[in-house]
CSV table of C-alpha atoms in Angstrom, one decimal:
chain,number,residue,atom,x,y,z
A,289,UNK,CA,18.5,-23.7,8.6
A,290,UNK,CA,21.4,-25.3,10.5
A,291,UNK,CA,22.7,-27.0,7.3
A,292,UNK,CA,23.9,-23.7,5.8
A,293,UNK,CA,26.7,-23.5,8.4
A,294,UNK,CA,30.1,-24.8,7.5
A,295,UNK,CA,31.0,-28.2,9.1
A,296,UNK,CA,33.6,-26.6,11.4
A,297,UNK,CA,31.1,-24.0,12.8
A,298,UNK,CA,29.8,-25.0,16.3
A,299,UNK,CA,26.0,-25.4,16.7
A,300,UNK,CA,24.2,-24.1,19.7
A,301,UNK,CA,22.0,-26.3,21.8
A,302,UNK,CA,18.9,-24.6,20.4
A,303,UNK,CA,20.1,-25.3,16.8
A,304,UNK,CA,20.6,-29.0,17.7
A,305,UNK,CA,17.1,-29.1,19.1
A,306,UNK,CA,15.8,-27.4,16.0
A,307,UNK,CA,17.4,-30.1,13.8
A,308,UNK,CA,15.4,-32.8,15.7
A,309,UNK,CA,12.0,-31.2,15.3
A,310,UNK,CA,10.1,-31.6,12.1
A,311,UNK,CA,8.5,-28.6,10.3
A,312,UNK,CA,5.1,-30.0,11.0
A,313,UNK,CA,5.8,-30.2,14.7
A,314,UNK,CA,7.2,-26.7,14.7
A,315,UNK,CA,4.1,-25.4,13.0
A,316,UNK,CA,1.9,-27.2,15.5
A,317,UNK,CA,3.9,-25.7,18.4
A,318,UNK,CA,3.5,-22.3,16.9
A,319,UNK,CA,-0.2,-22.6,16.5
A,320,UNK,CA,-0.7,-24.1,19.9
A,321,UNK,CA,1.3,-21.3,21.5
A,322,UNK,CA,-1.0,-18.6,20.0
A,323,UNK,CA,-2.9,-16.9,22.8
A,324,UNK,CA,-6.6,-16.9,22.9
A,325,UNK,CA,-8.4,-14.0,21.3
A,326,UNK,CA,-10.1,-12.6,24.3
A,327,UNK,CA,-7.0,-13.1,26.6
A,328,UNK,CA,-4.9,-11.2,24.1
A,329,UNK,CA,-7.4,-8.4,23.9
A,330,UNK,CA,-7.6,-8.1,27.7
A,331,UNK,CA,-3.8,-8.1,28.0
A,332,UNK,CA,-3.4,-5.1,25.7
A,333,UNK,CA,-6.4,-3.3,27.2
A,334,UNK,CA,-8.5,-3.6,24.1
A,335,UNK,CA,-12.3,-3.0,24.4
A,336,UNK,CA,-14.3,-4.1,21.4
A,337,UNK,CA,-16.2,-1.3,19.6
A,338,UNK,CA,-15.2,1.2,22.4
A,339,UNK,CA,-13.9,3.8,19.9
A,340,UNK,CA,-17.1,4.0,17.8
A,341,UNK,CA,-19.3,6.9,18.6
A,342,UNK,CA,-22.7,6.1,17.0
A,343,UNK,CA,-24.9,3.2,17.6
A,344,UNK,CA,-25.0,2.3,13.9
A,345,UNK,CA,-21.2,2.1,13.9
A,346,UNK,CA,-21.2,-0.2,16.8
A,347,UNK,CA,-23.8,-2.4,15.2
A,348,UNK,CA,-21.9,-2.6,11.9
A,349,UNK,CA,-18.7,-3.4,13.7
A,350,UNK,CA,-20.5,-6.3,15.6
A,351,UNK,CA,-21.7,-7.7,12.3
A,352,UNK,CA,-18.3,-7.6,10.7
A,353,UNK,CA,-16.8,-9.3,13.8
A,354,UNK,CA,-19.4,-12.1,13.4
A,355,UNK,CA,-18.5,-12.4,9.7
A,356,UNK,CA,-14.8,-12.8,10.7
A,357,UNK,CA,-15.6,-15.5,13.2
A,358,UNK,CA,-17.8,-17.3,10.6
A,359,UNK,CA,-14.9,-17.3,8.2
A,360,UNK,CA,-12.6,-18.6,10.9
A,361,UNK,CA,-14.9,-21.5,11.6
A,362,UNK,CA,-14.7,-22.9,8.1
A,363,UNK,CA,-12.7,-26.1,7.8
A,364,UNK,CA,-10.7,-25.1,4.7
A,365,UNK,CA,-9.2,-22.0,6.4
A,366,UNK,CA,-5.5,-22.6,7.4
A,367,UNK,CA,-4.6,-22.4,11.1
A,368,UNK,CA,-2.6,-19.2,10.7
A,369,UNK,CA,-5.6,-17.5,9.0
A,370,UNK,CA,-8.0,-18.9,11.6
A,371,UNK,CA,-5.9,-17.4,14.4
A,372,UNK,CA,-5.6,-14.1,12.6
A,373,UNK,CA,-9.3,-13.8,12.0
A,374,UNK,CA,-10.1,-14.7,15.6
A,375,UNK,CA,-7.7,-12.4,17.2
A,376,UNK,CA,-7.9,-9.4,14.9
A,377,UNK,CA,-11.6,-9.7,14.1
A,378,UNK,CA,-12.7,-7.0,16.7
A,379,UNK,CA,-10.0,-4.6,15.5
A,380,UNK,CA,-10.8,-5.2,11.9
A,381,UNK,CA,-14.5,-4.7,12.5
A,382,UNK,CA,-13.9,-1.2,14.1
A,383,UNK,CA,-11.6,-0.3,11.2
A,384,UNK,CA,-14.1,-1.3,8.5
A,385,UNK,CA,-17.0,0.4,10.3
A,386,UNK,CA,-15.0,3.7,10.6
A,387,UNK,CA,-14.0,3.5,7.0
A,388,UNK,CA,-17.6,3.0,6.0
A,389,UNK,CA,-18.5,6.2,7.9
A,390,UNK,CA,-15.6,8.2,6.5
A,391,UNK,CA,-16.1,7.1,2.9
A,392,UNK,CA,-18.7,9.7,1.9
A,393,UNK,CA,-16.5,12.5,3.0
A,394,UNK,CA,-13.5,11.1,1.1
A,395,UNK,CA,-15.8,10.7,-1.9
A,396,UNK,CA,-16.9,14.3,-1.7
A,397,UNK,CA,-13.3,15.5,-1.4
A,398,UNK,CA,-12.2,13.4,-4.4
A,399,UNK,CA,-15.0,14.8,-6.5
A,400,UNK,CA,-14.2,18.4,-5.4
A,401,UNK,CA,-10.5,17.9,-6.3
A,402,UNK,CA,-11.4,16.4,-9.7
A,403,UNK,CA,-13.7,19.3,-10.5
A,404,UNK,CA,-11.1,21.8,-9.4
A,405,UNK,CA,-8.6,19.9,-11.7
A,406,UNK,CA,-11.0,20.3,-14.6
A,407,UNK,CA,-11.2,24.1,-14.0
A,408,UNK,CA,-7.5,24.6,-14.1
A,409,UNK,CA,-5.9,25.8,-17.4
A,410,UNK,CA,-3.6,23.3,-19.1
A,411,UNK,CA,-0.5,25.5,-18.5
A,412,UNK,CA,-1.2,25.6,-14.8
A,413,UNK,CA,-1.5,21.9,-14.6
A,414,UNK,CA,1.8,21.5,-16.4
A,415,UNK,CA,3.4,24.0,-14.1
A,416,UNK,CA,2.1,22.2,-11.0
A,417,UNK,CA,3.4,18.9,-12.4
A,418,UNK,CA,6.8,20.4,-13.1
A,419,UNK,CA,7.1,21.8,-9.5
A,420,UNK,CA,6.2,18.4,-8.1
A,421,UNK,CA,8.7,16.7,-10.3
A,422,UNK,CA,11.4,19.3,-9.4
A,423,UNK,CA,11.0,19.0,-5.6
A,424,UNK,CA,9.8,15.4,-5.1
A,425,UNK,CA,11.0,13.5,-8.2
A,426,UNK,CA,13.8,11.7,-6.3
A,427,UNK,CA,11.6,10.9,-3.3
A,428,UNK,CA,8.8,9.4,-5.3
A,429,UNK,CA,10.8,8.0,-8.3
A,430,UNK,CA,8.8,4.8,-8.7
A,431,UNK,CA,5.4,6.4,-8.1
A,432,UNK,CA,5.9,9.1,-10.7
A,433,UNK,CA,7.3,6.6,-13.2
A,434,UNK,CA,4.3,4.3,-12.6
A,435,UNK,CA,1.8,7.2,-13.0
A,436,UNK,CA,3.5,8.2,-16.3
A,437,UNK,CA,3.5,4.6,-17.5
A,438,UNK,CA,-0.2,4.3,-16.6
A,439,UNK,CA,-1.0,7.5,-18.6
A,440,UNK,CA,0.9,6.4,-21.6
A,441,UNK,CA,-0.3,2.8,-21.6
A,442,UNK,CA,-4.0,3.4,-21.5
A,443,UNK,CA,-4.8,5.6,-18.5
A,444,UNK,CA,-8.4,6.3,-19.7
A,445,UNK,CA,-9.1,2.6,-19.9
A,446,UNK,CA,-7.8,2.1,-16.3
A,447,UNK,CA,-10.1,4.9,-15.1
A,448,UNK,CA,-13.1,3.4,-16.9
A,449,UNK,CA,-12.3,0.0,-15.2
A,450,UNK,CA,-12.1,1.7,-11.8
A,451,UNK,CA,-15.4,3.5,-12.3
A,452,UNK,CA,-17.1,0.2,-13.2
A,453,UNK,CA,-15.7,-1.4,-10.0
A,454,UNK,CA,-16.8,1.6,-8.0
A,455,UNK,CA,-20.4,1.3,-9.4
A,456,UNK,CA,-20.6,-2.3,-8.2
A,457,UNK,CA,-19.1,-1.3,-4.8
A,458,UNK,CA,-21.7,1.4,-4.4
A,459,UNK,CA,-24.4,-1.1,-5.4
A,460,UNK,CA,-23.2,-3.5,-2.7
A,461,UNK,CA,-22.9,-0.7,-0.1
A,462,UNK,CA,-26.4,0.6,-0.8
A,463,UNK,CA,-27.9,-2.9,-0.7
A,464,UNK,CA,-26.1,-3.7,2.5
A,465,UNK,CA,-27.5,-0.5,4.1
A,466,UNK,CA,-31.0,-1.5,3.2
A,467,UNK,CA,-30.5,-5.1,4.3
A,468,UNK,CA,-29.2,-3.9,7.8
A,469,UNK,CA,-32.5,-2.1,8.3
A,470,UNK,CA,-34.9,-4.9,7.4
A,471,UNK,CA,-37.2,-6.1,10.2
A,472,UNK,CA,-39.5,-8.7,8.6
A,473,UNK,CA,-40.9,-10.1,11.9
A,474,UNK,CA,-41.7,-6.6,13.1
A,475,UNK,CA,-40.2,-7.0,16.6
A,476,UNK,CA,-38.2,-3.7,16.5
A,477,UNK,CA,-34.8,-5.4,16.0
A,478,UNK,CA,-33.1,-5.7,12.7
A,479,UNK,CA,-33.0,-9.3,11.3
A,480,UNK,CA,-29.3,-9.2,10.8
A,481,UNK,CA,-28.8,-8.7,14.5
A,482,UNK,CA,-30.9,-11.8,15.4
A,483,UNK,CA,-29.2,-14.5,13.3
A,484,UNK,CA,-26.1,-16.4,14.1
A,485,UNK,CA,-22.7,-15.8,12.4
A,486,UNK,CA,-23.1,-18.6,9.9
A,487,UNK,CA,-26.5,-17.4,8.7
A,488,UNK,CA,-25.1,-13.8,8.6
A,489,UNK,CA,-22.2,-14.8,6.4
A,490,UNK,CA,-24.5,-16.7,4.0
A,491,UNK,CA,-26.9,-13.8,3.9
A,492,UNK,CA,-24.2,-11.2,3.1
A,493,UNK,CA,-22.4,-13.4,0.5
A,494,UNK,CA,-25.8,-13.8,-1.2
A,495,UNK,CA,-26.4,-10.1,-1.1
A,496,UNK,CA,-23.1,-9.4,-2.8
A,497,UNK,CA,-23.7,-11.9,-5.5
A,498,UNK,CA,-27.2,-10.5,-6.2
A,499,UNK,CA,-26.0,-6.8,-6.2
A,500,UNK,CA,-23.0,-6.9,-8.6
A,501,UNK,CA,-22.7,-7.3,-12.3
A,502,UNK,CA,-20.3,-10.2,-12.8
A,503,UNK,CA,-19.6,-9.5,-16.5
A,504,UNK,CA,-18.7,-5.9,-15.7
A,505,UNK,CA,-16.5,-7.0,-12.7
A,506,UNK,CA,-14.6,-9.6,-14.8
A,507,UNK,CA,-14.1,-7.1,-17.6
A,508,UNK,CA,-12.8,-4.4,-15.2
A,509,UNK,CA,-10.5,-6.8,-13.4
A,510,UNK,CA,-9.1,-8.1,-16.7
A,511,UNK,CA,-8.5,-4.5,-17.8
A,512,UNK,CA,-6.7,-3.6,-14.6
A,513,UNK,CA,-4.6,-6.8,-14.6
A,514,UNK,CA,-3.5,-6.1,-18.2
A,515,UNK,CA,-2.7,-2.5,-17.3
A,516,UNK,CA,-0.7,-3.5,-14.2
A,517,UNK,CA,1.2,-6.1,-16.2
A,518,UNK,CA,2.1,-3.5,-18.8
A,519,UNK,CA,3.2,-0.9,-16.2
A,520,UNK,CA,5.2,-3.5,-14.3
A,521,UNK,CA,7.0,-4.6,-17.5
A,522,UNK,CA,7.7,-0.9,-18.3
A,523,UNK,CA,9.1,-0.2,-14.8
A,524,UNK,CA,11.3,-3.3,-14.8
A,525,UNK,CA,12.9,-2.1,-18.1
A,526,UNK,CA,13.2,1.5,-16.8
A,527,UNK,CA,14.8,0.4,-13.5
A,528,UNK,CA,16.7,-2.6,-14.8
A,529,UNK,CA,20.0,-1.3,-13.5
A,530,UNK,CA,18.5,-0.7,-10.1
A,531,UNK,CA,17.1,-4.3,-10.0
A,532,UNK,CA,20.5,-5.7,-11.1
A,533,UNK,CA,22.3,-3.8,-8.3
A,534,UNK,CA,19.7,-4.8,-5.6
A,535,UNK,CA,19.8,-8.5,-6.6
A,536,UNK,CA,23.6,-8.6,-6.7
A,537,UNK,CA,23.8,-7.0,-3.2
A,538,UNK,CA,21.2,-9.4,-1.8
A,539,UNK,CA,22.9,-12.5,-3.3
A,540,UNK,CA,26.3,-11.5,-1.9
A,541,UNK,CA,24.9,-10.7,1.6
A,542,UNK,CA,23.2,-14.0,2.1
A,543,UNK,CA,26.3,-16.1,2.8
A,544,UNK,CA,27.9,-13.8,5.5
A,545,UNK,CA,24.4,-13.2,7.0
A,546,UNK,CA,23.9,-16.9,7.5
A,547,UNK,CA,27.5,-17.4,8.8
A,548,UNK,CA,27.4,-14.6,11.4
A,549,UNK,CA,23.7,-14.0,12.2
A,550,UNK,CA,22.2,-17.4,12.0
A,551,UNK,CA,23.9,-18.7,15.2
A,552,UNK,CA,22.9,-15.5,17.1
A,553,UNK,CA,19.3,-15.8,16.0
A,554,UNK,CA,19.3,-19.6,16.8
A,555,UNK,CA,20.6,-18.8,20.3
A,556,UNK,CA,18.0,-16.1,21.2
A,557,UNK,CA,14.8,-17.3,19.5
A,558,UNK,CA,12.5,-19.8,21.1
A,559,UNK,CA,12.5,-23.3,19.5
A,560,UNK,CA,9.0,-23.1,18.2
A,561,UNK,CA,9.8,-20.0,16.1
A,562,UNK,CA,13.2,-21.0,14.7
A,563,UNK,CA,11.8,-22.2,11.4
A,564,UNK,CA,11.4,-18.4,10.7
A,565,UNK,CA,15.2,-17.8,10.8
A,566,UNK,CA,15.9,-18.4,7.1
A,567,UNK,CA,13.0,-16.2,6.2
A,568,UNK,CA,14.2,-13.4,8.5
A,569,UNK,CA,17.7,-13.5,7.1
A,570,UNK,CA,16.4,-13.5,3.5
A,571,UNK,CA,14.1,-10.5,4.2
A,572,UNK,CA,16.9,-8.7,5.9
A,573,UNK,CA,19.2,-9.1,3.0
A,574,UNK,CA,16.5,-8.0,0.6
A,575,UNK,CA,15.7,-4.9,2.6
A,576,UNK,CA,19.3,-3.8,2.8
A,577,UNK,CA,19.9,-4.3,-0.9
A,578,UNK,CA,16.6,-2.6,-1.7
A,579,UNK,CA,17.5,0.5,0.4
A,580,UNK,CA,21.1,0.8,-1.0
A,581,UNK,CA,20.1,0.3,-4.7
A,582,UNK,CA,17.1,2.6,-4.6
A,583,UNK,CA,19.1,5.2,-2.6
A,584,UNK,CA,21.6,5.5,-5.5
A,585,UNK,CA,18.7,5.6,-8.0
A,586,UNK,CA,16.9,8.3,-6.1
A,587,UNK,CA,20.0,10.5,-6.0
A,588,UNK,CA,20.3,10.3,-9.8
A,589,UNK,CA,16.6,10.7,-10.2
A,590,UNK,CA,16.6,13.8,-8.0
A,591,UNK,CA,19.1,15.6,-10.2
A,592,UNK,CA,17.4,14.6,-13.4
A,593,UNK,CA,13.9,15.3,-12.3
A,594,UNK,CA,14.9,18.6,-10.8
A,595,UNK,CA,16.3,19.8,-14.1
A,596,UNK,CA,13.3,18.4,-16.2
A,597,UNK,CA,10.7,19.7,-13.7
A,598,UNK,CA,12.3,23.1,-13.3
A,599,UNK,CA,12.3,23.7,-17.1
A,600,UNK,CA,8.8,22.4,-17.5
A,601,UNK,CA,7.4,24.6,-14.7
A,602,UNK,CA,9.2,27.7,-16.0
A,603,UNK,CA,8.2,27.3,-19.6
A,604,UNK,CA,4.6,26.6,-18.6
A,605,UNK,CA,4.6,29.8,-16.5
A,606,UNK,CA,5.8,31.8,-19.4
A,607,UNK,CA,3.2,30.4,-21.7
A,608,UNK,CA,0.4,30.9,-19.1
A,609,UNK,CA,1.4,34.6,-18.6
A,610,UNK,CA,1.6,35.2,-22.3
A,611,UNK,CA,-1.8,33.7,-23.0
A,612,UNK,CA,-3.4,35.7,-20.2
A,613,UNK,CA,-1.7,39.0,-21.3
A,614,UNK,CA,0.3,39.4,-18.1
A,615,UNK,CA,3.4,39.9,-20.1
A,616,UNK,CA,4.7,39.4,-23.7
A,617,UNK,CA,7.7,37.1,-23.8
A,618,UNK,CA,8.6,34.9,-26.8
A,619,UNK,CA,10.3,31.9,-25.3
A,620,UNK,CA,12.2,31.3,-28.5
A,621,UNK,CA,13.9,34.7,-28.3
A,622,UNK,CA,14.7,35.0,-24.6
A,623,UNK,CA,16.7,33.1,-22.0
A,624,UNK,CA,14.4,34.1,-19.1
A,625,UNK,CA,12.6,30.8,-19.1
A,626,UNK,CA,15.9,28.9,-19.1
A,627,UNK,CA,17.2,31.0,-16.3
A,628,UNK,CA,14.1,30.5,-14.2
A,629,UNK,CA,14.1,26.8,-15.0
A,630,UNK,CA,17.7,26.4,-13.9
A,631,UNK,CA,17.0,28.3,-10.7
A,632,UNK,CA,14.1,26.0,-9.9
A,633,UNK,CA,16.2,23.0,-10.7
A,634,UNK,CA,19.0,24.0,-8.3
A,635,UNK,CA,16.4,24.8,-5.6
A,636,UNK,CA,14.6,21.5,-6.1
A,637,UNK,CA,17.8,19.4,-6.1
A,638,UNK,CA,19.1,21.2,-3.1
A,639,UNK,CA,15.8,20.7,-1.3
A,640,UNK,CA,15.9,16.9,-1.9
A,641,UNK,CA,19.5,16.3,-1.1
A,642,UNK,CA,19.6,18.5,1.9
A,643,UNK,CA,16.7,16.6,3.4
A,644,UNK,CA,18.4,13.3,2.8
A,645,UNK,CA,15.8,12.3,0.1
A,646,UNK,CA,13.2,12.4,2.9
A,647,UNK,CA,10.2,14.7,3.4
A,648,UNK,CA,10.2,17.4,6.2
A,649,UNK,CA,7.2,17.6,8.6
A,650,UNK,CA,4.3,18.1,7.9
A,651,UNK,CA,4.8,16.8,4.4
A,652,UNK,CA,6.1,13.5,5.8
A,653,UNK,CA,2.7,13.0,7.6
A,654,UNK,CA,0.5,14.3,4.8
A,655,UNK,CA,2.2,12.2,2.1
A,656,UNK,CA,2.7,9.1,4.2
A,657,UNK,CA,0.3,7.0,2.0
A,658,UNK,CA,2.3,7.9,-1.1
A,659,UNK,CA,5.4,6.8,0.7
A,660,UNK,CA,3.8,3.4,1.3
A,661,UNK,CA,2.9,3.2,-2.4
A,662,UNK,CA,6.5,4.1,-3.3
A,663,UNK,CA,7.9,1.3,-1.0
A,664,UNK,CA,5.5,-1.2,-2.4
A,665,UNK,CA,6.4,-0.3,-6.0
A,666,UNK,CA,10.1,-0.5,-5.2
A,667,UNK,CA,9.7,-4.0,-3.7
A,668,UNK,CA,7.5,-5.3,-6.6
A,669,UNK,CA,9.9,-3.9,-9.3
A,670,UNK,CA,13.0,-5.3,-7.6
A,671,UNK,CA,11.9,-8.8,-6.4
A,672,UNK,CA,8.7,-9.8,-8.2
A,673,UNK,CA,9.1,-12.5,-10.9
């Protein structure tokens, strides 16, 4: 990192020390400075499995923690992954156990939502889609574009691949539930709770291999990979101007960032972490360029999607009312649908711009997972090769 400064720029003592330390020594210092797992948990007041209500949840969490420790003990695991598995194993075990308990309710909710979707008339679905596009098209620009690209480039095949993977997931989940209850020696304690972590990992890996259909999994993964590649190529073409703006901003920010921020970071960061300085500066430049470029794109998309979504919703409402006999309006002979569409468009654009392209509460909380998907798609579209 120090070599990026000009020859006339003074170097701090920490930067001089950094130049004399090899990357291998820096990595060893970083790994050696990582706190022990239990000491870290005690320092933050973490109690393993304390948040799990039922006995089955606590037992499942303990098994998952043993699996994490077994993976951490393998020789081919890199030091950073070993430390991560050791320290975050208890937290990960609780999270997976809770998800396993919540999954049936999520599954029932998804099935109910899909059945409700099948019951809706086509015009109502179009009207709902138009309203979403009108009021949220600028906020979820990349997500809506990706969904449309998936639909056009073989959405039915993607759904079939996901259903195949879900079948294998359910098979593994069912087999794991049966395996957790086995008591071959008849002592009243499940066999999986009496074996060490290495034997447990071997047993669960074998269970997965015996439960799944490898041909179906490979076919499904290949179909998903092909669909994702097609969608990504479509999105890169669709947002080529945004990508060009973001890359240009990022490239032009790197030199001043290294000139002004690198000495500051070198002065305040401990020596064993200074090999992260270049990565931090690069990520900072990328985040700034990503925010600026996509902000401009979202403003344009808000105006365009507001107009398209408003017209789509208004015309779908007119067709639905006419088909149900609520009123008799010929959309080719009246301007009512255009007037309603423009009114919705103005309202949708004003809603998005007045909120700064952000969602008001409680929509910001309810749609937070979609916001994460939006950020991920923006990053992949902009910076993936």
